[in-house]
mmCIF file of C-alpha atoms in Angstrom:
data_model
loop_
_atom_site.group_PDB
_atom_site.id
_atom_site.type_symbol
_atom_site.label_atom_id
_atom_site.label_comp_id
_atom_site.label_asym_id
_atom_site.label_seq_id
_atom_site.Cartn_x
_atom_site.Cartn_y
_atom_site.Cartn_z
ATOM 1 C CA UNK A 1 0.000 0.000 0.000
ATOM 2 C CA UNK A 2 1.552 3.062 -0.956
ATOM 3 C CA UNK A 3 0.774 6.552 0.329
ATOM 4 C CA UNK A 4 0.795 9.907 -0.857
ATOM 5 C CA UNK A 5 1.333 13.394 1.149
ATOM 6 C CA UNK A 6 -0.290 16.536 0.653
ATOM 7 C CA UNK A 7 -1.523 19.752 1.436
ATOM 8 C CA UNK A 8 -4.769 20.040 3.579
ATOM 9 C CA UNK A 9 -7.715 21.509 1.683
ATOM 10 C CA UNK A 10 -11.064 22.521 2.759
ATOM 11 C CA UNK A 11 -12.794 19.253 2.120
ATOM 12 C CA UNK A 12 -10.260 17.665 4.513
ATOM 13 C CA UNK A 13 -11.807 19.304 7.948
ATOM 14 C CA UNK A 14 -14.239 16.278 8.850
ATOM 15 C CA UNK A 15 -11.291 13.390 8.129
ATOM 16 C CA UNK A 16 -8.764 16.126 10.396
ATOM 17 C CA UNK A 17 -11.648 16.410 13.238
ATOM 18 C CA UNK A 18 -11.900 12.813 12.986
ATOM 19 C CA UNK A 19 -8.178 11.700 13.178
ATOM 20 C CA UNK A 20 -7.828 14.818 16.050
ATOM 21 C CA UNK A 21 -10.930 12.532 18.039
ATOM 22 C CA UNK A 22 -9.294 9.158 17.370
ATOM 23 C CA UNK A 23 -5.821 10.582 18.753
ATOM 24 C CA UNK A 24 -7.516 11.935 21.695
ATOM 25 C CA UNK A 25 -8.829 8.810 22.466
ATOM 26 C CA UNK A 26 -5.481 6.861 22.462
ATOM 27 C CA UNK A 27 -4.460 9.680 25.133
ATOM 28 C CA UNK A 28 -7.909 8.951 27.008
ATOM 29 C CA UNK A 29 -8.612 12.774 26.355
ATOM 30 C CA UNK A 30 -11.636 12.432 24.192
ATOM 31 C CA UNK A 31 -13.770 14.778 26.109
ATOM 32 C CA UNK A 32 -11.537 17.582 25.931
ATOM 33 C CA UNK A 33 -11.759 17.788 22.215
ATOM 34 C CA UNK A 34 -14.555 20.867 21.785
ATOM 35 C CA UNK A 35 -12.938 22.040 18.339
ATOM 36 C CA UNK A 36 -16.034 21.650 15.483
ATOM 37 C CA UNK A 37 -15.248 21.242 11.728
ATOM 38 C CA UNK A 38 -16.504 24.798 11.522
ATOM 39 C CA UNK A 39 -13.284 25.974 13.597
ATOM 40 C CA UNK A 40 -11.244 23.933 11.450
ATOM 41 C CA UNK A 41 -12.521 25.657 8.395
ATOM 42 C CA UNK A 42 -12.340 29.057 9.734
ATOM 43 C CA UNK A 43 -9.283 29.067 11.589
ATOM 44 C CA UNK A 44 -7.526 26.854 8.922
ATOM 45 C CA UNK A 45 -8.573 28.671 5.354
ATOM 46 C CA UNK A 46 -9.265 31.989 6.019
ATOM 47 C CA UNK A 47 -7.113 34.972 5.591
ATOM 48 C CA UNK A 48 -4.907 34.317 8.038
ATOM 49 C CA UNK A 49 -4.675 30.813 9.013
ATOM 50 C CA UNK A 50 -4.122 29.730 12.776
ATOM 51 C CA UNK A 51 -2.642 26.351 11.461
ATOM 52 C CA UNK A 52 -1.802 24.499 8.442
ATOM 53 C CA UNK A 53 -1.892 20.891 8.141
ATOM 54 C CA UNK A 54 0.021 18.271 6.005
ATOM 55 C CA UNK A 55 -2.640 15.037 4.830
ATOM 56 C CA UNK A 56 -1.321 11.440 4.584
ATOM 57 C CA UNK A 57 -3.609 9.728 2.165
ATOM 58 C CA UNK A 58 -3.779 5.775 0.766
ATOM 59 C CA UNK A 59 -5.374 3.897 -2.023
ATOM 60 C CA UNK A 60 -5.307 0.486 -2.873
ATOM 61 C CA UNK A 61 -3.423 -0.320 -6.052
ATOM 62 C CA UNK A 62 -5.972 -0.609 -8.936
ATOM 63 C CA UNK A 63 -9.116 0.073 -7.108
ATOM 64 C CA UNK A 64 -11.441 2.880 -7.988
ATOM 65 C CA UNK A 65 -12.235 4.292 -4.450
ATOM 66 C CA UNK A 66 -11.226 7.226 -3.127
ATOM 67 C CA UNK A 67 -8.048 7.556 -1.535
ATOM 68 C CA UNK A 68 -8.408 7.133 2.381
ATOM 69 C CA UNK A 69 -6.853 9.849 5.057
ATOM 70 C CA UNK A 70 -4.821 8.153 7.501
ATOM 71 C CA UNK A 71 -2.545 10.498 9.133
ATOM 72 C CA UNK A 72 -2.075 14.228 9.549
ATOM 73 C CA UNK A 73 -0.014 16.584 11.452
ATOM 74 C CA UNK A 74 -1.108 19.970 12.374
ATOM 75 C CA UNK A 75 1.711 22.900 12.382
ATOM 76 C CA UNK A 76 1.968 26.431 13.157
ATOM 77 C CA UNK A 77 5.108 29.075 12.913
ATOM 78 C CA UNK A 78 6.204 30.035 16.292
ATOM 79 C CA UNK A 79 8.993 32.591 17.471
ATOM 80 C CA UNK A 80 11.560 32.359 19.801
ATOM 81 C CA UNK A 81 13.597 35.148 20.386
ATOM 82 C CA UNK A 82 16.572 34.387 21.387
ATOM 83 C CA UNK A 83 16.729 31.776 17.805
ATOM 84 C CA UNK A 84 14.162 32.615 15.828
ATOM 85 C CA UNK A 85 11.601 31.397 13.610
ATOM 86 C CA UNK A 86 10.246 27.928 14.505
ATOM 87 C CA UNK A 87 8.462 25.193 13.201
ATOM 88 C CA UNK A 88 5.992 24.248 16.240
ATOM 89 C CA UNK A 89 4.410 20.235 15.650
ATOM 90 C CA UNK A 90 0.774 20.375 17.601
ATOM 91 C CA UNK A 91 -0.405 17.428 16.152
ATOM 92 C CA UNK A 92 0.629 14.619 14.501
ATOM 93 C CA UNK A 93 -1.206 11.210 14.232
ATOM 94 C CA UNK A 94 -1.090 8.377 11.742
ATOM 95 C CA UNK A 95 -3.969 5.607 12.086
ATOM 96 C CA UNK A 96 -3.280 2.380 14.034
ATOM 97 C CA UNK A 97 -3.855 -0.390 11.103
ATOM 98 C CA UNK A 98 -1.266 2.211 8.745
ATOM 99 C CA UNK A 99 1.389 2.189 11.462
ATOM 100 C CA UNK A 100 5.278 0.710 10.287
ATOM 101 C CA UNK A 101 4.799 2.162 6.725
ATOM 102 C CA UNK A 102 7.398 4.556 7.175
ATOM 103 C CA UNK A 103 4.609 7.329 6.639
ATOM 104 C CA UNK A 104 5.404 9.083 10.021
ATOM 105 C CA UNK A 105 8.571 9.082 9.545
ATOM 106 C CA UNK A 106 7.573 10.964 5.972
ATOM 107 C CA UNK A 107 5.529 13.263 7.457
ATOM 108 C CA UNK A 108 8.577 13.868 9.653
ATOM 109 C CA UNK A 109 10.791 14.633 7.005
ATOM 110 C CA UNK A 110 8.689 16.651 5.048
ATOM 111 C CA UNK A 111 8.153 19.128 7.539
ATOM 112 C CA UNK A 112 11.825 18.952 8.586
ATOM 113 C CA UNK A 113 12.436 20.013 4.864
ATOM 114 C CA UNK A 114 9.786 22.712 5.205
ATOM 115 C CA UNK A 115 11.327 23.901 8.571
ATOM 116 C CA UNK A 116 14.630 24.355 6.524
ATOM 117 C CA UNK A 117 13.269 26.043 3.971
ATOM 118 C CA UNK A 118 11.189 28.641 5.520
ATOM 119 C CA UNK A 119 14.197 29.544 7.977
ATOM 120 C CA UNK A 120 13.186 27.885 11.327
ATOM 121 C CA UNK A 121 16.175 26.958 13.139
ATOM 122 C CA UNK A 122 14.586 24.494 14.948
ATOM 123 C CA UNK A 123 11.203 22.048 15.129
ATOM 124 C CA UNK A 124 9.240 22.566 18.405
ATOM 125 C CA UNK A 125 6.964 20.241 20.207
ATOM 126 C CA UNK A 126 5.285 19.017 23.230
ATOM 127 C CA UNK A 127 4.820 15.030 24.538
ATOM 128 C CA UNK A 128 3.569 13.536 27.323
ATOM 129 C CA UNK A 129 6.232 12.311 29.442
ATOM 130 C CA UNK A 130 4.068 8.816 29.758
ATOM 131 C CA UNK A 131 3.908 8.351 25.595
ATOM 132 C CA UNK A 132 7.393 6.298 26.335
ATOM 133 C CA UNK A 133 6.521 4.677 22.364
ATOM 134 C CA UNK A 134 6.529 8.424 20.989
ATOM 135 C CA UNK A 135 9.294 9.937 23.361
ATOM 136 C CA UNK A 136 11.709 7.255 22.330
ATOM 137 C CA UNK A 137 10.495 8.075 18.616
ATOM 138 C CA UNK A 138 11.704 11.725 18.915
ATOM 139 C CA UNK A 139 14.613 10.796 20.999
ATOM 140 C CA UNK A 140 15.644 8.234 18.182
ATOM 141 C CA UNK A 141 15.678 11.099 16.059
ATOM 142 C CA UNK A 142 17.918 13.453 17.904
ATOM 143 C CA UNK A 143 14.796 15.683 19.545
ATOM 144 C CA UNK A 144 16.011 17.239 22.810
ATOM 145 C CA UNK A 145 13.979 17.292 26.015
ATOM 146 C CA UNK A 146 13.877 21.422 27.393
ATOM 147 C CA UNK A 147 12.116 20.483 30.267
ATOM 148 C CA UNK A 148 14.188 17.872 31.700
ATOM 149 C CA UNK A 149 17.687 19.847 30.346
ATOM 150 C CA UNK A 150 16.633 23.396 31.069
ATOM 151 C CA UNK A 151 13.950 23.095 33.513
ATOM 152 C CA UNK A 152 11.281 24.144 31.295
ATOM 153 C CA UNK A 153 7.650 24.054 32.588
ATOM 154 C CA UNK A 154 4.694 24.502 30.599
ATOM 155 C CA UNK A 155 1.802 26.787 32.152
ATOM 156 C CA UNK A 156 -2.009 27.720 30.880
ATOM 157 C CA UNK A 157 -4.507 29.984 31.727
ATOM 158 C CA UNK A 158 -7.983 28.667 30.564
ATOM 159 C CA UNK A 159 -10.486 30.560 29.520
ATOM 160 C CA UNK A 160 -11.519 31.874 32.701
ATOM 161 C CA UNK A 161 -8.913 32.698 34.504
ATOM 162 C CA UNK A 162 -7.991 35.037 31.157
ATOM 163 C CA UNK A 163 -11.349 36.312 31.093
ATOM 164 C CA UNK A 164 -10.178 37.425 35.035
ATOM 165 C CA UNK A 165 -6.610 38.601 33.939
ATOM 166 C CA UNK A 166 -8.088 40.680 30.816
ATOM 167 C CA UNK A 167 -10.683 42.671 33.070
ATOM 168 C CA UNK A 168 -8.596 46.009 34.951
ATOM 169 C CA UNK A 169 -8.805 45.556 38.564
ATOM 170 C CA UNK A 170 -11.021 47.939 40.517
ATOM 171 C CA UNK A 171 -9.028 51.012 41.686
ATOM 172 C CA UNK B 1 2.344 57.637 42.242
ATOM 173 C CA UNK B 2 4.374 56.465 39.430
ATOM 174 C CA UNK B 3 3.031 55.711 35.822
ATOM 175 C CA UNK B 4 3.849 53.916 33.083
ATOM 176 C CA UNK B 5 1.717 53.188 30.013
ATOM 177 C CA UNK B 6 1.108 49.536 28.069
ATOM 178 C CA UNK B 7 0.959 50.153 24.202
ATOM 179 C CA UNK B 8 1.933 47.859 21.233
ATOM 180 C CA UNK B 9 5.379 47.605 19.903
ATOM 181 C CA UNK B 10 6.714 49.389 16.801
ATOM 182 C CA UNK B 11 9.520 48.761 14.551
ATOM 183 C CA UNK B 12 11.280 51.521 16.388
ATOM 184 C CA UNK B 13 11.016 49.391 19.748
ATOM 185 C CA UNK B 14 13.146 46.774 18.508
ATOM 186 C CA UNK B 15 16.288 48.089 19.570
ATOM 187 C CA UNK B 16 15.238 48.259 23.174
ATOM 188 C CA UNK B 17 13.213 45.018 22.946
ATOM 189 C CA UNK B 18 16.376 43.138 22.056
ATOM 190 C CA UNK B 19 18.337 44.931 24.735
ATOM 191 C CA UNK B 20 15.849 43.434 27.326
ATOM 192 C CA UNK B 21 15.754 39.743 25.409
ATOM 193 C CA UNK B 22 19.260 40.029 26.430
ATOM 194 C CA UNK B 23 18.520 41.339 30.316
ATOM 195 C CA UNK B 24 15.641 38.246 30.361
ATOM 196 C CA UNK B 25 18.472 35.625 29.176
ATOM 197 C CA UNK B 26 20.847 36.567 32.010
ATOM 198 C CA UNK B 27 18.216 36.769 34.913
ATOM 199 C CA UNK B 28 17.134 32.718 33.042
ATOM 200 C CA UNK B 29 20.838 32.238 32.926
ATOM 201 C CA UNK B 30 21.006 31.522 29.639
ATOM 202 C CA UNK B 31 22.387 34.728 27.475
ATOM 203 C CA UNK B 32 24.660 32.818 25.722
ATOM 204 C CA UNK B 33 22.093 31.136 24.091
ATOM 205 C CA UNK B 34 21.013 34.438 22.692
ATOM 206 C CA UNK B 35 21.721 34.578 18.955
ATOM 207 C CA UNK B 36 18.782 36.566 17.855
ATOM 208 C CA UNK B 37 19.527 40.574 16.461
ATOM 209 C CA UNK B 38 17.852 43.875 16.488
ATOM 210 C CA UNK B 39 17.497 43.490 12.717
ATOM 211 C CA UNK B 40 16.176 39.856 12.964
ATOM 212 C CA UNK B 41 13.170 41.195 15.307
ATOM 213 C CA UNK B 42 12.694 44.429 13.035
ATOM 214 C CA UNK B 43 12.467 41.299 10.043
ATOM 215 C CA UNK B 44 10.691 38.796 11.742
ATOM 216 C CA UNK B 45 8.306 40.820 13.873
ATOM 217 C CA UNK B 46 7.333 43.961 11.734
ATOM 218 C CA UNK B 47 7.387 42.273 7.744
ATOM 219 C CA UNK B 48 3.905 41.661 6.168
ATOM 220 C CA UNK B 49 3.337 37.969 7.676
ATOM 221 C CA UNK B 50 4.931 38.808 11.338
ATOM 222 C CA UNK B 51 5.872 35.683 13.394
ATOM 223 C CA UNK B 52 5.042 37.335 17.058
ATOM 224 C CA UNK B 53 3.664 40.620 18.381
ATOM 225 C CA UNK B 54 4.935 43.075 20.949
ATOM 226 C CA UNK B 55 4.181 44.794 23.972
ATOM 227 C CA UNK B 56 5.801 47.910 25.330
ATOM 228 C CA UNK B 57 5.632 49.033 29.087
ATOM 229 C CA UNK B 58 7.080 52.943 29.322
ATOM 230 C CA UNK B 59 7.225 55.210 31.775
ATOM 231 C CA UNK B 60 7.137 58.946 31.511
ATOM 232 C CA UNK B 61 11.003 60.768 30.863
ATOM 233 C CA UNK B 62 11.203 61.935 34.385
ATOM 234 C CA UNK B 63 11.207 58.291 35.347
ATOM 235 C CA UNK B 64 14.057 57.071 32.615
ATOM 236 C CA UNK B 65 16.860 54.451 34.116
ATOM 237 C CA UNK B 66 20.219 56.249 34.707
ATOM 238 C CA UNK B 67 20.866 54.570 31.061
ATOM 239 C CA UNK B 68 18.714 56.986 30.201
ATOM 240 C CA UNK B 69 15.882 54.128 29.677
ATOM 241 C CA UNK B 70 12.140 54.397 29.066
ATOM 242 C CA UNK B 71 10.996 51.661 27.753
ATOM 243 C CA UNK B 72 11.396 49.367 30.689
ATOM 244 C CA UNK B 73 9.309 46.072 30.333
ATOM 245 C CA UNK B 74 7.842 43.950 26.998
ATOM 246 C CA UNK B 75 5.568 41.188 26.659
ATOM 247 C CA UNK B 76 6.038 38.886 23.067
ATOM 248 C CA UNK B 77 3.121 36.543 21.764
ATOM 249 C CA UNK B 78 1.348 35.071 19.224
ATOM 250 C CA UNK B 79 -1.190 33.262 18.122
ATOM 251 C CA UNK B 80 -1.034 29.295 18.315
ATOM 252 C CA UNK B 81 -3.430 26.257 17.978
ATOM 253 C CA UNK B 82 -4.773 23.667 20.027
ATOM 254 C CA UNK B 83 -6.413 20.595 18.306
ATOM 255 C CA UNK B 84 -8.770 19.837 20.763
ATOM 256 C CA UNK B 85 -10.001 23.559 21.663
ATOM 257 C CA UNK B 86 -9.039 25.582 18.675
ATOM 258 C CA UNK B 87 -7.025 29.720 18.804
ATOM 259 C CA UNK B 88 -5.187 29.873 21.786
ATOM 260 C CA UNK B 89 -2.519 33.315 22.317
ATOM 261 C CA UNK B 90 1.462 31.917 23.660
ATOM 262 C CA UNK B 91 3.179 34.595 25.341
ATOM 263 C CA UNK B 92 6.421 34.026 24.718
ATOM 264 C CA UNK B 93 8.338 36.366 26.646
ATOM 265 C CA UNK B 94 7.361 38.744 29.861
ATOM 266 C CA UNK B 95 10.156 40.587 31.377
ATOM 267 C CA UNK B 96 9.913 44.120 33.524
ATOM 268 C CA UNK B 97 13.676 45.621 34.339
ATOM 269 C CA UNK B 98 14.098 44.972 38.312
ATOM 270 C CA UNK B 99 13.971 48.904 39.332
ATOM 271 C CA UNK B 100 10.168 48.938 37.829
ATOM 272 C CA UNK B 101 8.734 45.586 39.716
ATOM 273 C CA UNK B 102 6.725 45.319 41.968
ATOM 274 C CA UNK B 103 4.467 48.113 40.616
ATOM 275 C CA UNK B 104 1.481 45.811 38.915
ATOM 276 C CA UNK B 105 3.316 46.424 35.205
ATOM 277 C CA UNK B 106 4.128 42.483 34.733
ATOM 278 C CA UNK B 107 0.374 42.204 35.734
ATOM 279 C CA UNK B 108 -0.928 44.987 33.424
ATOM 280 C CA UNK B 109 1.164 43.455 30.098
ATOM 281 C CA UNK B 110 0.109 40.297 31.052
ATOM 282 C CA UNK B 111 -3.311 41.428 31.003
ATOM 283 C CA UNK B 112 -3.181 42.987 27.981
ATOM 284 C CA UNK B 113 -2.184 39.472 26.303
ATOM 285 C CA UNK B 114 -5.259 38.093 27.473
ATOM 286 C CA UNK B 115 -7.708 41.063 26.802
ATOM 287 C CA UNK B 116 -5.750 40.625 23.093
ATOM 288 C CA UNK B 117 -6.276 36.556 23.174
ATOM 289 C CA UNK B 118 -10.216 36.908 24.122
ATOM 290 C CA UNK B 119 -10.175 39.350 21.364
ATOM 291 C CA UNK B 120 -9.218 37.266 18.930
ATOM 292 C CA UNK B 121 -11.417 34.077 19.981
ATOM 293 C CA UNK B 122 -8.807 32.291 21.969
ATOM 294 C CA UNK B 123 -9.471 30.038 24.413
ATOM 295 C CA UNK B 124 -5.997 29.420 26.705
ATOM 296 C CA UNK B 125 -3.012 31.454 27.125
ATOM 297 C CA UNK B 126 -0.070 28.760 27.258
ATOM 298 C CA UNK B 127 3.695 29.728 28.204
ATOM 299 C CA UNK B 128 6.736 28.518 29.893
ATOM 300 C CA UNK B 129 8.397 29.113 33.258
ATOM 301 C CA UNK B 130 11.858 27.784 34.684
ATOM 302 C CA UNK B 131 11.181 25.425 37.561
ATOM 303 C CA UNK B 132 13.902 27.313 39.437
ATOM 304 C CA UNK B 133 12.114 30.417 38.834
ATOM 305 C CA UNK B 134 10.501 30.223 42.513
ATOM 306 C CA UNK B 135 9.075 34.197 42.218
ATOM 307 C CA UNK B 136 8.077 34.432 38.597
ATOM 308 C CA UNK B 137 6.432 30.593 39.282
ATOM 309 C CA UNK B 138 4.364 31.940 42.365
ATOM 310 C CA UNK B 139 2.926 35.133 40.497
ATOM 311 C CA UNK B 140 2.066 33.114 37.935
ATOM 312 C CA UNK B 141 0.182 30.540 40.161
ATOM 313 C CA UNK B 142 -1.478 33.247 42.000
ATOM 314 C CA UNK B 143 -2.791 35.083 38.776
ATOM 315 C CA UNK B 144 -4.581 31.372 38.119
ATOM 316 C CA UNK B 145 -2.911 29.803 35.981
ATOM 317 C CA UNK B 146 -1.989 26.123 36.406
ATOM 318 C CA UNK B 147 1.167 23.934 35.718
ATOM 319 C CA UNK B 148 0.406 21.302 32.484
ATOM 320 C CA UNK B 149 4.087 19.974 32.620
ATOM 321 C CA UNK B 150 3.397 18.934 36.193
ATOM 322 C CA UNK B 151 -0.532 17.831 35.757
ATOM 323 C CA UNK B 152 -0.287 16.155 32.318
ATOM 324 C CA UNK B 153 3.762 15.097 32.028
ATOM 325 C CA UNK B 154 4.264 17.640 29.086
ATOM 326 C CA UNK B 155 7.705 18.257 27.996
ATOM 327 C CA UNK B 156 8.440 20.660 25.720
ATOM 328 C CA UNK B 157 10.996 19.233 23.257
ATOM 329 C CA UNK B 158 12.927 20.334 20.200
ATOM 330 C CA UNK B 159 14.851 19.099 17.187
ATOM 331 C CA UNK B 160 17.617 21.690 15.669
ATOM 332 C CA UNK B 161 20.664 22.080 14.200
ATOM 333 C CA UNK B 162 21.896 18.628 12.581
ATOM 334 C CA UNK B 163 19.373 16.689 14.113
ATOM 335 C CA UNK B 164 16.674 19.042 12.174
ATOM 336 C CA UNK B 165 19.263 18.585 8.859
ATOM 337 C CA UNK B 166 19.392 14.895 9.132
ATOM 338 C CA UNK B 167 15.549 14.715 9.450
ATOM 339 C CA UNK B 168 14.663 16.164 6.433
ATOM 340 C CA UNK B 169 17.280 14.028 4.397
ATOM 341 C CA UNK B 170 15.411 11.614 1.995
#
């Protein structure tokens, strides 16, 4: 089975929705996923899109189906200023019964090669410290862990607490 | 009473924002990690398709660091994605010189990220803190945020330099 990667387009939103569900799943996160196809479309294909996304796609030799979406990563440009321009990973998922067909490893090195080419000096992430099958992945691949070498700690304010921070405290 | 005002960076700003990059690197302890330039920021930051934003705290002449400094604090962000809750705002650096703490400005260009985030339809404000950092890590805390490396095992990672170069081979 051979596989092809491409560009997301519009039509893709309910397959990207559906692979973001199924990965949430495997991380026992389902519930937390409140993004709609609607966001996708808006936030990916408008004028300025919030992410782009990179498709993994198979057909079966001689068979006159459609090609089948079976991995994705989503990506954004970050900055860091002490660097530069970064490639930041968010997501990046390739179906369970497609695994050990080298197409992660392609959707890897494609956005390496995209990283390099638009000027990032460096492809950013986050992984939980649990996934031991994807940590050794990166590791494998010469990714470096900030938070155990520098101390790094990742913090969030949800939607409340910025709806608290964004309102000017009584004089 | 002193004052200072929060406004939006210009190109102008970049000189002093990369002279406090550098102040920011040396209270983290990392300056030599510092490879970014004045020119890179006016490039990367103020072009057509900028890759972050910028803050400004000032305060008023008759306030000015013996350098002769007003600009005295900056807050970098931008806009990033979460695939389970869509627009989210990073800040990616929030630094105030140490003469002007204490004085709510961290607070106030913080805030202004978020009133900019809720703005824009995001739903989290994400950024990193040193786990050394023991004063920036308890304002932080007390503002309500809360700590994902610690609750979820997140660790921020990165592939650069050769490792980035051999990736991208064929």
């Amino acid at each position: 089975m051979d596989y092809k990667l491409r560009k997301a387009e519009p039509k893709d939103v309910s397959d990207i929705l559906r692979l973001v569900k199924e990965l949430a799943k495997y991380e026992e996160m389902e519930s937390q996923v409140t993004l709609t196809e609607k966001d996708l479309l808006e936030d990916g294909f408008g004028e300025t899109p919030f992410y782009h996304c990179i498709i993994a796609e198979t057909q079966e030799e001689n068979s006159s189906e459609d090609p089948k979406v079976v991995g994705f990563a989503m990506y954004y440009f970050t900055y860091d200023p002490w660097v530069g321009k970064q490639l930041y990973l968010e997501e990046f998922y390739v179906m369970d019964k497609c695994r050990g067909l080298g197409i992660g490893s392609g959707i890897l090195r494609h956005l390496s090669d995209l990283a390099m080419k638009t000027r990032c000096t460096g492809m950013m992430f986050v992984v939980a410290e649990n996934n031991k099958p994807s940590v050794q992945f990166y590791k494998r691949r010469g990714a470096e862990d900030l938070s155990q070498e520098e101390g790094w700690r990742l913090f969030r304010f949800d939607k409340d607490s910025l709806v608290k921070m964004a309102t000017p405290a009584e004089e | 009473m002193e004052t200072f005002s929060i406004r939006a960076a210009n190109v102008e700003d970049c000189k002093d924002i990369a002279r406090m990059i550098k102040e920011l690197a040396e209270y983290e302890k990392l300056a030599d990690l510092v490879r970014v330039t004045q020119r890179d920021l006016e490039q990367d930051g103020f072009s057509k398709n900028p890759f972050f934003h910028g803050i400004i705290a000032e305060v008023p002449e008759q306030h000015r660091t013996k350098e002769g400094h007003t600009k005295i604090g900056y807050a970098l962000y931008f806009y990033s994605y979460s695939s389970w809750m869509g627009r989210a705002i990073y800040m990616e650096d929030l630094y105030v010189m140490p003469e002007f703490r204490g004085k709510g400005i961290g607070k106030a260009l913080m805030s202004k990220v978020a009133q900019l985030g809720l703005a824009a339809g995001c739903h989290q404000l994400n950024f990193t803190v040193l786990e050394w950092n023991k004063s920036s890590l308890d304002f932080y805390l007390s503002q309500g945020c809360f700590d994902i490396t610690d609750k979820m095992g997140y660790h921020c990672m990165r592939c650069e330099g050769e490792a980035l170069e051999h990736l991208a081979q064929p």
